[in-house]
Coordinates of C-alpha atoms and ligand atoms in Angstrom, one line a residue:
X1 CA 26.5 -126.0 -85.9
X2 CA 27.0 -128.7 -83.2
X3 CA 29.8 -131.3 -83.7
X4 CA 31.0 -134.2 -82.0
X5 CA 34.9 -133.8 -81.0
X6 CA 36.9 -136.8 -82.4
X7 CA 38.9 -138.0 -79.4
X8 CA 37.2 -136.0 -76.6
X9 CA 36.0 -138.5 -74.2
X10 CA 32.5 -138.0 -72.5
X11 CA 33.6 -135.6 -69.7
X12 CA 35.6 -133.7 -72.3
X13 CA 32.3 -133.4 -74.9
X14 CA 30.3 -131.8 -71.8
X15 CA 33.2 -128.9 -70.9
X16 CA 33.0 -128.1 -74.7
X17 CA 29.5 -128.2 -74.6
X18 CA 29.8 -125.3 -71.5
X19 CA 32.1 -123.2 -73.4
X20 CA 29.8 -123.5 -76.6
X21 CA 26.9 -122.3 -74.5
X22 CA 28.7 -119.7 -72.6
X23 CA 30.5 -118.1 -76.6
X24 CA 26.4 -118.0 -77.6
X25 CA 26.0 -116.0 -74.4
X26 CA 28.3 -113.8 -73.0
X27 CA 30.7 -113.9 -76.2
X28 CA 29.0 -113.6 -79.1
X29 CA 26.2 -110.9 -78.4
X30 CA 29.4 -108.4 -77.7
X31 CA 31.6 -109.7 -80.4
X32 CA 30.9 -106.5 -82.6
X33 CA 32.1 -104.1 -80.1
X34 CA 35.7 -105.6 -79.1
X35 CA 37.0 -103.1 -82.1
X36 CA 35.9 -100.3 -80.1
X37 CA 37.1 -101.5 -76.5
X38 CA 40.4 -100.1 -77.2
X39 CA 40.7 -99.7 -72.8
X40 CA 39.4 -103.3 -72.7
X41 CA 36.5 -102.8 -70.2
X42 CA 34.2 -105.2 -72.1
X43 CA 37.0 -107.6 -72.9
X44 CA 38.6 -107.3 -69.1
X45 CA 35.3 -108.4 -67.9
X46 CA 34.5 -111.6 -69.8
X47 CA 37.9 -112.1 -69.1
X48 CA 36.9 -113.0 -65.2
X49 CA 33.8 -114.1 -65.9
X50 CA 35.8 -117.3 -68.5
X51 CA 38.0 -117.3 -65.3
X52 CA 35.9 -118.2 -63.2
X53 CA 34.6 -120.9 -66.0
X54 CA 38.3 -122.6 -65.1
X55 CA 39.9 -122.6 -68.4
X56 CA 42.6 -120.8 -67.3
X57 CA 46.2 -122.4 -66.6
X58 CA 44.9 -125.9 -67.1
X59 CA 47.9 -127.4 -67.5
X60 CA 48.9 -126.6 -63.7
X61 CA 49.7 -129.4 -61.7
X62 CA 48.7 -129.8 -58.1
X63 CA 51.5 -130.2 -55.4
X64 CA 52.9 -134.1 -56.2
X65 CA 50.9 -134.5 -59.6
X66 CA 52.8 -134.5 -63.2
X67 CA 49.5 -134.3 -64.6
X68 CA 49.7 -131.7 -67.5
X69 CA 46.1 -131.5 -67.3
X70 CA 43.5 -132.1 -70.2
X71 CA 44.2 -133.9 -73.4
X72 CA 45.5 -132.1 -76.2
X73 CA 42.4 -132.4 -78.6
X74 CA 40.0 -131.5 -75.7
X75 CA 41.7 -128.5 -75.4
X76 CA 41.9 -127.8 -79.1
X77 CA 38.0 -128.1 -79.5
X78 CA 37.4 -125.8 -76.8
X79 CA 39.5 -123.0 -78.4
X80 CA 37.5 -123.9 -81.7
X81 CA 34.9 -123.6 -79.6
X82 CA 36.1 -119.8 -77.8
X83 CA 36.9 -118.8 -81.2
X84 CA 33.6 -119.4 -83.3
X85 CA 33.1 -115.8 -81.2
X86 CA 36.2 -114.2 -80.9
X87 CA 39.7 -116.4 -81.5
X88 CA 41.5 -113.5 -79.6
X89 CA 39.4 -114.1 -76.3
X90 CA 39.9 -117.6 -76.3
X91 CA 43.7 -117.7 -77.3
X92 CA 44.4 -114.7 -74.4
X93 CA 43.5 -118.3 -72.3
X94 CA 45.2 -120.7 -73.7
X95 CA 48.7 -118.8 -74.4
X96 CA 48.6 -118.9 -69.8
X97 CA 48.7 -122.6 -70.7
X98 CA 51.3 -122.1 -73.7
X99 CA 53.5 -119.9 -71.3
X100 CA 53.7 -122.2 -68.7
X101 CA 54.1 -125.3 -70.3
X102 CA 58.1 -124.9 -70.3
X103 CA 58.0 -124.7 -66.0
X104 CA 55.3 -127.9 -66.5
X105 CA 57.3 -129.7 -68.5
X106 CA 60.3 -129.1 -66.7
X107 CA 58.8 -129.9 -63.2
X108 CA 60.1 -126.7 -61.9
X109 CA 58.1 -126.2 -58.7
X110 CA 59.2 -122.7 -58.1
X111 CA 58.2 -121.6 -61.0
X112 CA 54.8 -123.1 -60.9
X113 CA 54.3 -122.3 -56.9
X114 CA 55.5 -118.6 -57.9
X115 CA 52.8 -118.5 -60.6
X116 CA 49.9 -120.1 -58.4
X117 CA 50.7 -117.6 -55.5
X118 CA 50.3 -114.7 -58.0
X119 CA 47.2 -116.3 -59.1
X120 CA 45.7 -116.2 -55.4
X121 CA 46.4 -112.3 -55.2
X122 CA 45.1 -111.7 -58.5
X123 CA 42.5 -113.8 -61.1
X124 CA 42.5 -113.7 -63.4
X125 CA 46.5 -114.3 -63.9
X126 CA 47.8 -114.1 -67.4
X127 CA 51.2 -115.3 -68.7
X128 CA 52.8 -114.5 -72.0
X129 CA 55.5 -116.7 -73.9
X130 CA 57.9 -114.2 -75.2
X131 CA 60.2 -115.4 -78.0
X132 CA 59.8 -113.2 -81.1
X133 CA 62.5 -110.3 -81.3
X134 CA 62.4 -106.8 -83.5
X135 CA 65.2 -108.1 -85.4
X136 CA 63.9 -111.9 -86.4
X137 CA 60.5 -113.7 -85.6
X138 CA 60.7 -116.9 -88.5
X139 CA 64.7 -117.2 -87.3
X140 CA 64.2 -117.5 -83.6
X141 CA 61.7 -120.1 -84.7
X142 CA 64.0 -121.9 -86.9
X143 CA 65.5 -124.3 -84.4
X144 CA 66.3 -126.9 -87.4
X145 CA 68.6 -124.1 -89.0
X146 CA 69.4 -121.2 -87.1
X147 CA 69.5 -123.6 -84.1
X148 CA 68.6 -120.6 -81.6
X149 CA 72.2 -118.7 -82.9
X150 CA 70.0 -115.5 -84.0
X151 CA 68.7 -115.2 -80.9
X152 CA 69.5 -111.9 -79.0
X153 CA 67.9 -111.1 -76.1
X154 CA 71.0 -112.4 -73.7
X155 CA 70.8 -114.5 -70.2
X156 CA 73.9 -114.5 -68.3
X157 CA 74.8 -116.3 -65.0
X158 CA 76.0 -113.7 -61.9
X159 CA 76.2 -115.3 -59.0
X160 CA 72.8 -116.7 -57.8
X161 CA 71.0 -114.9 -60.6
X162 CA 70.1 -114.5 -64.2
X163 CA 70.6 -111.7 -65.7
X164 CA 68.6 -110.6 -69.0
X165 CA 69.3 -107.7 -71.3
X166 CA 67.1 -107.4 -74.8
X167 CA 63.7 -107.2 -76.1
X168 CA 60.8 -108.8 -77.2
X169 CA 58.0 -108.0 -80.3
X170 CA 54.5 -108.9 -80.3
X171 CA 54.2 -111.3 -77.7
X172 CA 50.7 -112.5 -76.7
X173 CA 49.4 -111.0 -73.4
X174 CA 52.4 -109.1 -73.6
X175 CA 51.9 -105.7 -71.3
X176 CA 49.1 -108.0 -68.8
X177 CA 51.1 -111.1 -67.2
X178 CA 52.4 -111.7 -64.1
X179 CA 54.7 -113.8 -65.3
X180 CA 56.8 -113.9 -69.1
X181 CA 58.5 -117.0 -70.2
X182 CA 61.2 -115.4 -72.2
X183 CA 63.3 -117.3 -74.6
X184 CA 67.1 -116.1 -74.2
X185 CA 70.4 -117.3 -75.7
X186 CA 73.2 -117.8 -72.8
X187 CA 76.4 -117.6 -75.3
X188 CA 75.5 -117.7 -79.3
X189 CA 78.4 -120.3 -80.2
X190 CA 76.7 -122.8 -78.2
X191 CA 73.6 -123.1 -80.9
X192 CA 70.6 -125.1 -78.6
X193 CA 72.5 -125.8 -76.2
X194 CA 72.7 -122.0 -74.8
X195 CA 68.9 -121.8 -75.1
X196 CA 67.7 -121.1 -71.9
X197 CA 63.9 -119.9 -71.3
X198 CA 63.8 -117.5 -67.9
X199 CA 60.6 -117.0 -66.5
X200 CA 60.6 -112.9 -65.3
X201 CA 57.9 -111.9 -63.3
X202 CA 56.5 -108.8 -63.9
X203 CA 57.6 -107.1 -60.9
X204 CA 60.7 -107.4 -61.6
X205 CA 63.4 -104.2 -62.0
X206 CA 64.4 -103.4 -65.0
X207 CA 61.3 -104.9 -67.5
X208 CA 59.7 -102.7 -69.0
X209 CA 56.7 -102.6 -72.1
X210 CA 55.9 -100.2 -75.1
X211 CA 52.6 -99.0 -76.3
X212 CA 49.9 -101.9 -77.1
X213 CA 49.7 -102.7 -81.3
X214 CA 47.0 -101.3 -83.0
X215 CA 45.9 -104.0 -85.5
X216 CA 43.7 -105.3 -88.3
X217 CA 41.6 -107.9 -85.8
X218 CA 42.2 -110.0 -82.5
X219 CA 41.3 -106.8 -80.6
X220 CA 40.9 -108.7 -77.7
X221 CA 44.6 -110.3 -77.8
X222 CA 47.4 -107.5 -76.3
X223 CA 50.5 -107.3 -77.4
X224 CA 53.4 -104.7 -77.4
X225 CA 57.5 -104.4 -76.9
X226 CA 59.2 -105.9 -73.8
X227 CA 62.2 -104.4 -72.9
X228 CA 64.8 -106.2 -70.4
X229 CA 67.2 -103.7 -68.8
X230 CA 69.3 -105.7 -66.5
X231 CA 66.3 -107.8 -65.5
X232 CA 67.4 -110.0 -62.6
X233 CA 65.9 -113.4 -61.5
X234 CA 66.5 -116.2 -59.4
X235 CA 68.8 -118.9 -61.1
X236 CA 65.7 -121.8 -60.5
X237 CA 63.8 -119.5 -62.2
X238 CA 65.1 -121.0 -65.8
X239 CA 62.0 -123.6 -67.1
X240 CA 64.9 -126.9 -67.1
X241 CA 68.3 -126.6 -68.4
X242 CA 70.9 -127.0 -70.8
X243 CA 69.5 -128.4 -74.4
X244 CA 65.8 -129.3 -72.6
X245 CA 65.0 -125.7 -73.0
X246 CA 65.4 -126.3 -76.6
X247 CA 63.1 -129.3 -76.4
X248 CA 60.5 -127.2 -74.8
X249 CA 60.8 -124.6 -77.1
X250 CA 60.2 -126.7 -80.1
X251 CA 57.6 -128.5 -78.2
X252 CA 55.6 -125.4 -77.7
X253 CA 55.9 -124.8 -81.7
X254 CA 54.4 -127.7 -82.3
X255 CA 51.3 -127.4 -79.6
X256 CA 51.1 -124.0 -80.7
X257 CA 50.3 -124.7 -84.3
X258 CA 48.1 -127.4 -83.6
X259 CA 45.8 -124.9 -81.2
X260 CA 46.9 -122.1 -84.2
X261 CA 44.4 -124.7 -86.6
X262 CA 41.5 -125.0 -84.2
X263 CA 41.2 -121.6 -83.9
X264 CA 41.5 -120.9 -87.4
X265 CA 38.4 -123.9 -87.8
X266 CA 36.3 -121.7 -85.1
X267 CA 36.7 -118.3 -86.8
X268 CA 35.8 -120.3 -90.2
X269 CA 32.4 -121.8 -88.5
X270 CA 31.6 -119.0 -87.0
X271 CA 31.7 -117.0 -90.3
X272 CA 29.6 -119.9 -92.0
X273 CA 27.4 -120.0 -89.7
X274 CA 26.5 -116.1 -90.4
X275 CA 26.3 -116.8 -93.8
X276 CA 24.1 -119.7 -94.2
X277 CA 21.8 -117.6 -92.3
X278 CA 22.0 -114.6 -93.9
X279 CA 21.7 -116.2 -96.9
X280 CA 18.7 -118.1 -96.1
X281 CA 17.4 -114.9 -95.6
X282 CA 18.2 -112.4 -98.5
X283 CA 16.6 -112.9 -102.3
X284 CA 18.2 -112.6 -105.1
X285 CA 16.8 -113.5 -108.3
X286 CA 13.5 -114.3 -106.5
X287 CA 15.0 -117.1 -104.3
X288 CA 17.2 -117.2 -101.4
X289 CA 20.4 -116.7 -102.0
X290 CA 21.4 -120.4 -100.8
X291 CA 19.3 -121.8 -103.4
X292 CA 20.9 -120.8 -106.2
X293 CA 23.0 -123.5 -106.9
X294 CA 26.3 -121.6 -107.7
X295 CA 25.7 -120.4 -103.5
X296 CA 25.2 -123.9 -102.3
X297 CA 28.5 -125.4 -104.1
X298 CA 30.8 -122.1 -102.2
X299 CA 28.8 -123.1 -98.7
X300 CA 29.6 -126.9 -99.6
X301 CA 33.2 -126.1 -100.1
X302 CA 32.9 -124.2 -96.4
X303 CA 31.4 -126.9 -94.5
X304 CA 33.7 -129.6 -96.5
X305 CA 37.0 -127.5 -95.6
X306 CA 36.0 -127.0 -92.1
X307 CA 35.2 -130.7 -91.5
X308 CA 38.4 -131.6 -92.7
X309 CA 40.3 -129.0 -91.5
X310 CA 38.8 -130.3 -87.9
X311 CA 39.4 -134.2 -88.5
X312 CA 42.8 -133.2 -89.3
X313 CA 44.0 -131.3 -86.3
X314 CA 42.5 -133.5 -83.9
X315 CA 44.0 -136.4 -85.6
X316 CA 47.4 -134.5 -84.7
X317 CA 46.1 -133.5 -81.6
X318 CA 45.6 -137.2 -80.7
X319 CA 49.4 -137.8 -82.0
X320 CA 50.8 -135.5 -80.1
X321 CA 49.3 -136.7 -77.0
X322 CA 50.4 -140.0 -77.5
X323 CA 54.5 -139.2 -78.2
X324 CA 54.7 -143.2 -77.2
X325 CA 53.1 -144.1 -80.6
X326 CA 53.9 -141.7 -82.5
X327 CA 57.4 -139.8 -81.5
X328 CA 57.7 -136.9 -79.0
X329 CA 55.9 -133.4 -79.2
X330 CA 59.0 -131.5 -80.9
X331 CA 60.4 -134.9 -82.9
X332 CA 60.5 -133.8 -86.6
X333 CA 58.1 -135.7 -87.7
X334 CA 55.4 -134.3 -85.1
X335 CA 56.4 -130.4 -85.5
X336 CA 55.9 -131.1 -89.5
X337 CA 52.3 -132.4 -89.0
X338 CA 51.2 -130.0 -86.2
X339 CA 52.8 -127.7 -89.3
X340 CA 50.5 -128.8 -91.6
X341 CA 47.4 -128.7 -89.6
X342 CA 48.2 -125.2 -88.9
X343 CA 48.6 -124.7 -92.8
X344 CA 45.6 -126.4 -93.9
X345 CA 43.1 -125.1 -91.1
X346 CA 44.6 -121.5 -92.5
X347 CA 44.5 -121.6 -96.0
X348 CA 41.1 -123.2 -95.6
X349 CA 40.1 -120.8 -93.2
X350 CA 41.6 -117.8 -95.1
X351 CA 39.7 -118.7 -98.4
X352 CA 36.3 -119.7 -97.2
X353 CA 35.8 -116.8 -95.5
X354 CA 36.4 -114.7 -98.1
X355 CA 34.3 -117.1 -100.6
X356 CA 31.3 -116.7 -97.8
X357 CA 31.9 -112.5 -98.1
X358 CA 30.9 -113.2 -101.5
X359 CA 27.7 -114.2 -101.2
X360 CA 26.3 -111.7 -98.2
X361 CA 27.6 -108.9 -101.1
X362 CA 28.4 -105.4 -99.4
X363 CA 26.9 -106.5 -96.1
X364 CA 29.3 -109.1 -95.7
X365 CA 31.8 -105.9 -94.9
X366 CA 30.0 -104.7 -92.7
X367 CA 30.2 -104.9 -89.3
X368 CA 26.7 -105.5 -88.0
X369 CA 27.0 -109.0 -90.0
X370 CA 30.4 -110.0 -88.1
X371 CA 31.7 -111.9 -91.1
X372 CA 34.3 -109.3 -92.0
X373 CA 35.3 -109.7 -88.3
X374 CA 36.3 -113.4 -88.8
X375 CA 38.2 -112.4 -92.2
X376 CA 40.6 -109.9 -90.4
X377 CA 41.4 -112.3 -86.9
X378 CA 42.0 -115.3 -88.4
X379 CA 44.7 -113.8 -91.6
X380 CA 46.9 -112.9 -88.0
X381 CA 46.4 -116.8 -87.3
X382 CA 48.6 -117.8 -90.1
X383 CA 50.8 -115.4 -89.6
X384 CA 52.0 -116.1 -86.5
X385 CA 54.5 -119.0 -85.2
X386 CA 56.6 -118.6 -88.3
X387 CA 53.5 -117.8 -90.9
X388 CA 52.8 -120.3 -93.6
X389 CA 56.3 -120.3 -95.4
X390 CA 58.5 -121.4 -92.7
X391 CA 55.5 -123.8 -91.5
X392 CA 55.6 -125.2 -94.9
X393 CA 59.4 -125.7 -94.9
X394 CA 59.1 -127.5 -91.2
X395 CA 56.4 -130.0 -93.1
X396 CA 58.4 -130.9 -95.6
X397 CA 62.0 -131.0 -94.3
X398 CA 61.4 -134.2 -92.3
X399 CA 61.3 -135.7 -95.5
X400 CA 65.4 -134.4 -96.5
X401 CA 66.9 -136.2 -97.0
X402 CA 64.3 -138.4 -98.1
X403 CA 65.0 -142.5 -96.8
X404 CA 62.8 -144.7 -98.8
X405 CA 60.3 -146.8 -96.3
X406 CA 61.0 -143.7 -93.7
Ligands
LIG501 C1 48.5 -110.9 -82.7 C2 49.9 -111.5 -82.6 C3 50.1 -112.4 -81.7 C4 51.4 -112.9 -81.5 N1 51.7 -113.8 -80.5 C5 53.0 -114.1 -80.2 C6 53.4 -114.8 -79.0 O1 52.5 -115.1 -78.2 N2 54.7 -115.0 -78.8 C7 55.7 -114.6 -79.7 O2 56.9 -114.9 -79.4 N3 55.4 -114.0 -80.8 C8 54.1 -113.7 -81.1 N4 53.7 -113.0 -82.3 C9 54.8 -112.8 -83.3 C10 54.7 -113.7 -84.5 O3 54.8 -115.1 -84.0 C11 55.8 -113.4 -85.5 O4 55.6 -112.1 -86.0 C12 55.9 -114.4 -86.6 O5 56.4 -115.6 -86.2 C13 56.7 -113.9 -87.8 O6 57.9 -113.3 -87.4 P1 58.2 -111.8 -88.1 O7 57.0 -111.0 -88.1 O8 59.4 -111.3 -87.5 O9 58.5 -112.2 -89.6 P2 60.0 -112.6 -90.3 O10 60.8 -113.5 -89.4 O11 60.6 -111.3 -90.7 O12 59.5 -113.4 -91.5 C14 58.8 -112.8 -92.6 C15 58.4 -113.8 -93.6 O13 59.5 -114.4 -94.2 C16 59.2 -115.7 -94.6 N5 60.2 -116.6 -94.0 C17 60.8 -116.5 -92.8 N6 61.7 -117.5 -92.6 C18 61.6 -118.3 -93.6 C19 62.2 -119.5 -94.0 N7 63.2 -120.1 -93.3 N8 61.8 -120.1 -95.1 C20 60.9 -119.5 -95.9 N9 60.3 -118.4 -95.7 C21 60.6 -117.8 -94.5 C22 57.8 -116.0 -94.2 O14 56.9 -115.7 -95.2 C23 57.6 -115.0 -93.1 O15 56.2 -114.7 -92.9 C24 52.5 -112.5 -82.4 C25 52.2 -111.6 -83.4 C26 50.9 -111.0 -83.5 C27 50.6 -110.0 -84.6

């Protein structure tokens, strides 16, 4: 099911066009044996092979640019695009992006030369952005009401260093970067203003990792504890500084739900696309299943929901590129509609699939027919980044107290 991406120029259409081709080959024929790859030998290796494909740490700027690298909805459709054959593949790329984003947006050259050294020794180079704990995820989050106070992992100032002492849960590439952008408090009492996000590489003493999750899907996504012991860093090595930490931690809630949607959008077209086959194929009743016109209305509702879904998040996509027009990145107004594509591409995504189950019958849980796959990775999708509730709070609370013409 070819598309055209709404607000992907030319050049943009034709790198989604490469990473559509390359999913057909080298993604989906493998897709049904990520589950077993528990050591990641399979995964590992179409890991350098989308390397060398260059979407990797896009966002990194040359010596003397700013550039931030491509636009927001280009590199939405191409995780759309990576996750019509496996979300977990394509989000193990864009979370480098995601973890770098705070030394990007905080022009912190040592950071970024640090990182792009690493990546000459070693490609591909992963990073993870580290900012759920064991003791609160949603709160951490919560910037608009815990205002960072909950957060317990610690960063304190000795002499030229940092010093970090706590843990992490679940982080993304969590166990396999060289580099984690960890979200620390300096001194609770100072709310977002004690924020500070320290990049730890991994060589560093004292940082440690426990055993990878085992999970329902996104087999092809690590993630496990992080333990900081005494982890010492250079001072540079915090993404900006005093409250514009906070900003770039709010900022990355917002891209990451957006992204969150377009994956959700890929695993739901990639589990329609099964289906309509499938059910072209099988008879019931002496027709083809998608005859019948009870079929037809449930793959109607599928392509309707993803086509929306789609519109919707590149509309934000477009709106977060453009904080001139619309309002900055983390602004209220923009993390509540980046909250609400992630919502509505998840709900949509959640309930199609299931529908499109329906109608394969038992072989729709089966492996072999890769819809069942699609069911289990994308219900971690909505989970994530604060799951649906507190995503549904950040929509709506722009609106409180509610100004009438706001
Ligand atoms: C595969 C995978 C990848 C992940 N990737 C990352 C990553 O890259 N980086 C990272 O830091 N973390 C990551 N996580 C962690 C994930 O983002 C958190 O688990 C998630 O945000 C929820 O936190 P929690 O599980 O601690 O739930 P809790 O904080 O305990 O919340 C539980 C539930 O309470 C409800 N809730 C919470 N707060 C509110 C509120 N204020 N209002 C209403 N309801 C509320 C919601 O229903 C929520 O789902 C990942 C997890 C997995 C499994």
């Amino acid at each position: 099911m070819k598309y055209f991406p709404l607000f992907v120029d030319e050049g943009g259409a034709m790198v989604v066009d490469v990473v559509r081709k390359f999913v057909e080959t080298e993604i989906m024929p493998l897709r049904d044996q990520f589950d077993a790859d528990t050591e990641h030998k399979l995964i590992n290796d179409l890991l350098i092979k989308m390397s060398a494909l260059g979407v990797f740490n896009v966002n990194m700027p040359e010596e003397g640019s700013d550039s931030e690298g491509p636009s927001l909805p280009m590199a939405c459709a191409v995780i759309e695009e990576f996750a019509r054959g496996d979300a977990g593949i394509g989000l193990v790329a864009g979370i480098n992006s995601w973890a770098m984003a705070g030394a990007v947006y905080g022009r912190n050259r040592e950071v970024i030369e640090a990182y792009k050294k690493r990546q000459q020794e070693k490609q591909p180079t992963f990073a993870c952005f580290a900012m759920t704990e064991p003791a609160s995820g949603c709160d951490v989050e919560n910037l608009p009401e815990m205002h960072g106070k909950t957060i317990k992992t610690r960063a304190v100032q000795d002499g030229d260093s940092w010093v970090v002492n706590g843990a992490k849960r679940f982080p993304s590439n969590a166990g396999i970067s060289s580099f984690y952008c960890v979200v620390c408090q300096t001194a609770q009492e100072k709310g977002e203003e004690g924020i500070a996000l320290i990049y730890v590489p991994d060589n560093a003493k004292g940082l440690s990792f426990g055993k990878f999750e085992v999970k329902a899907g996104l087999q092809s996504d690590r993630n496990c504890d992080i333990f900081f012991d005494d982890v010492r860093v250079p001072l540079s090595y915090r993404a900006s500084g005093p409250g514009e930490d906070a900003v770039i931690l709010k900022r990355n809630v917002s891209l990451g739900r957006v992204v969150s949607a377009a994956a959700a959008v890929g695993c739901a077209r990639g589990a329609f696309e099964e289906c309509l086959r499938y059910t072209g194929e099988r008879e019931v009743g002496g027709k083809p299943i998608r005859e019948h016109s009870i079929a037809a209305g449930i793959l109607a509702d599928a392509i309707t929901g993803i086509e929306t879904a789609r519109a919707y998040y590149l509309q934000v996509a477009y709106m977060l590129s453009h904080p001139d027009k619309f309002g900055e990145v983390h602004s209220p107004a923009m993390i509540s509609h980046a909250s609400a594509a992630k919502n509505q591409a998840c709900q949509m995504a959640n309930t199609i699939i299931g529908r499109l189950m329906e109608l394969m019958g038992s072989y729709g849980y089966i492996r072999d027919y890769h819809v069942e796959k699609y069911w289990r990775d994308v219900k971690e999708i909505q989970l994530w980044l604060g799951g649906h509730q507190l995503a549904q709070f950040d929509v709506v609370r722009r609106y409180y107290p509610y100004k009438i013409g706001a």
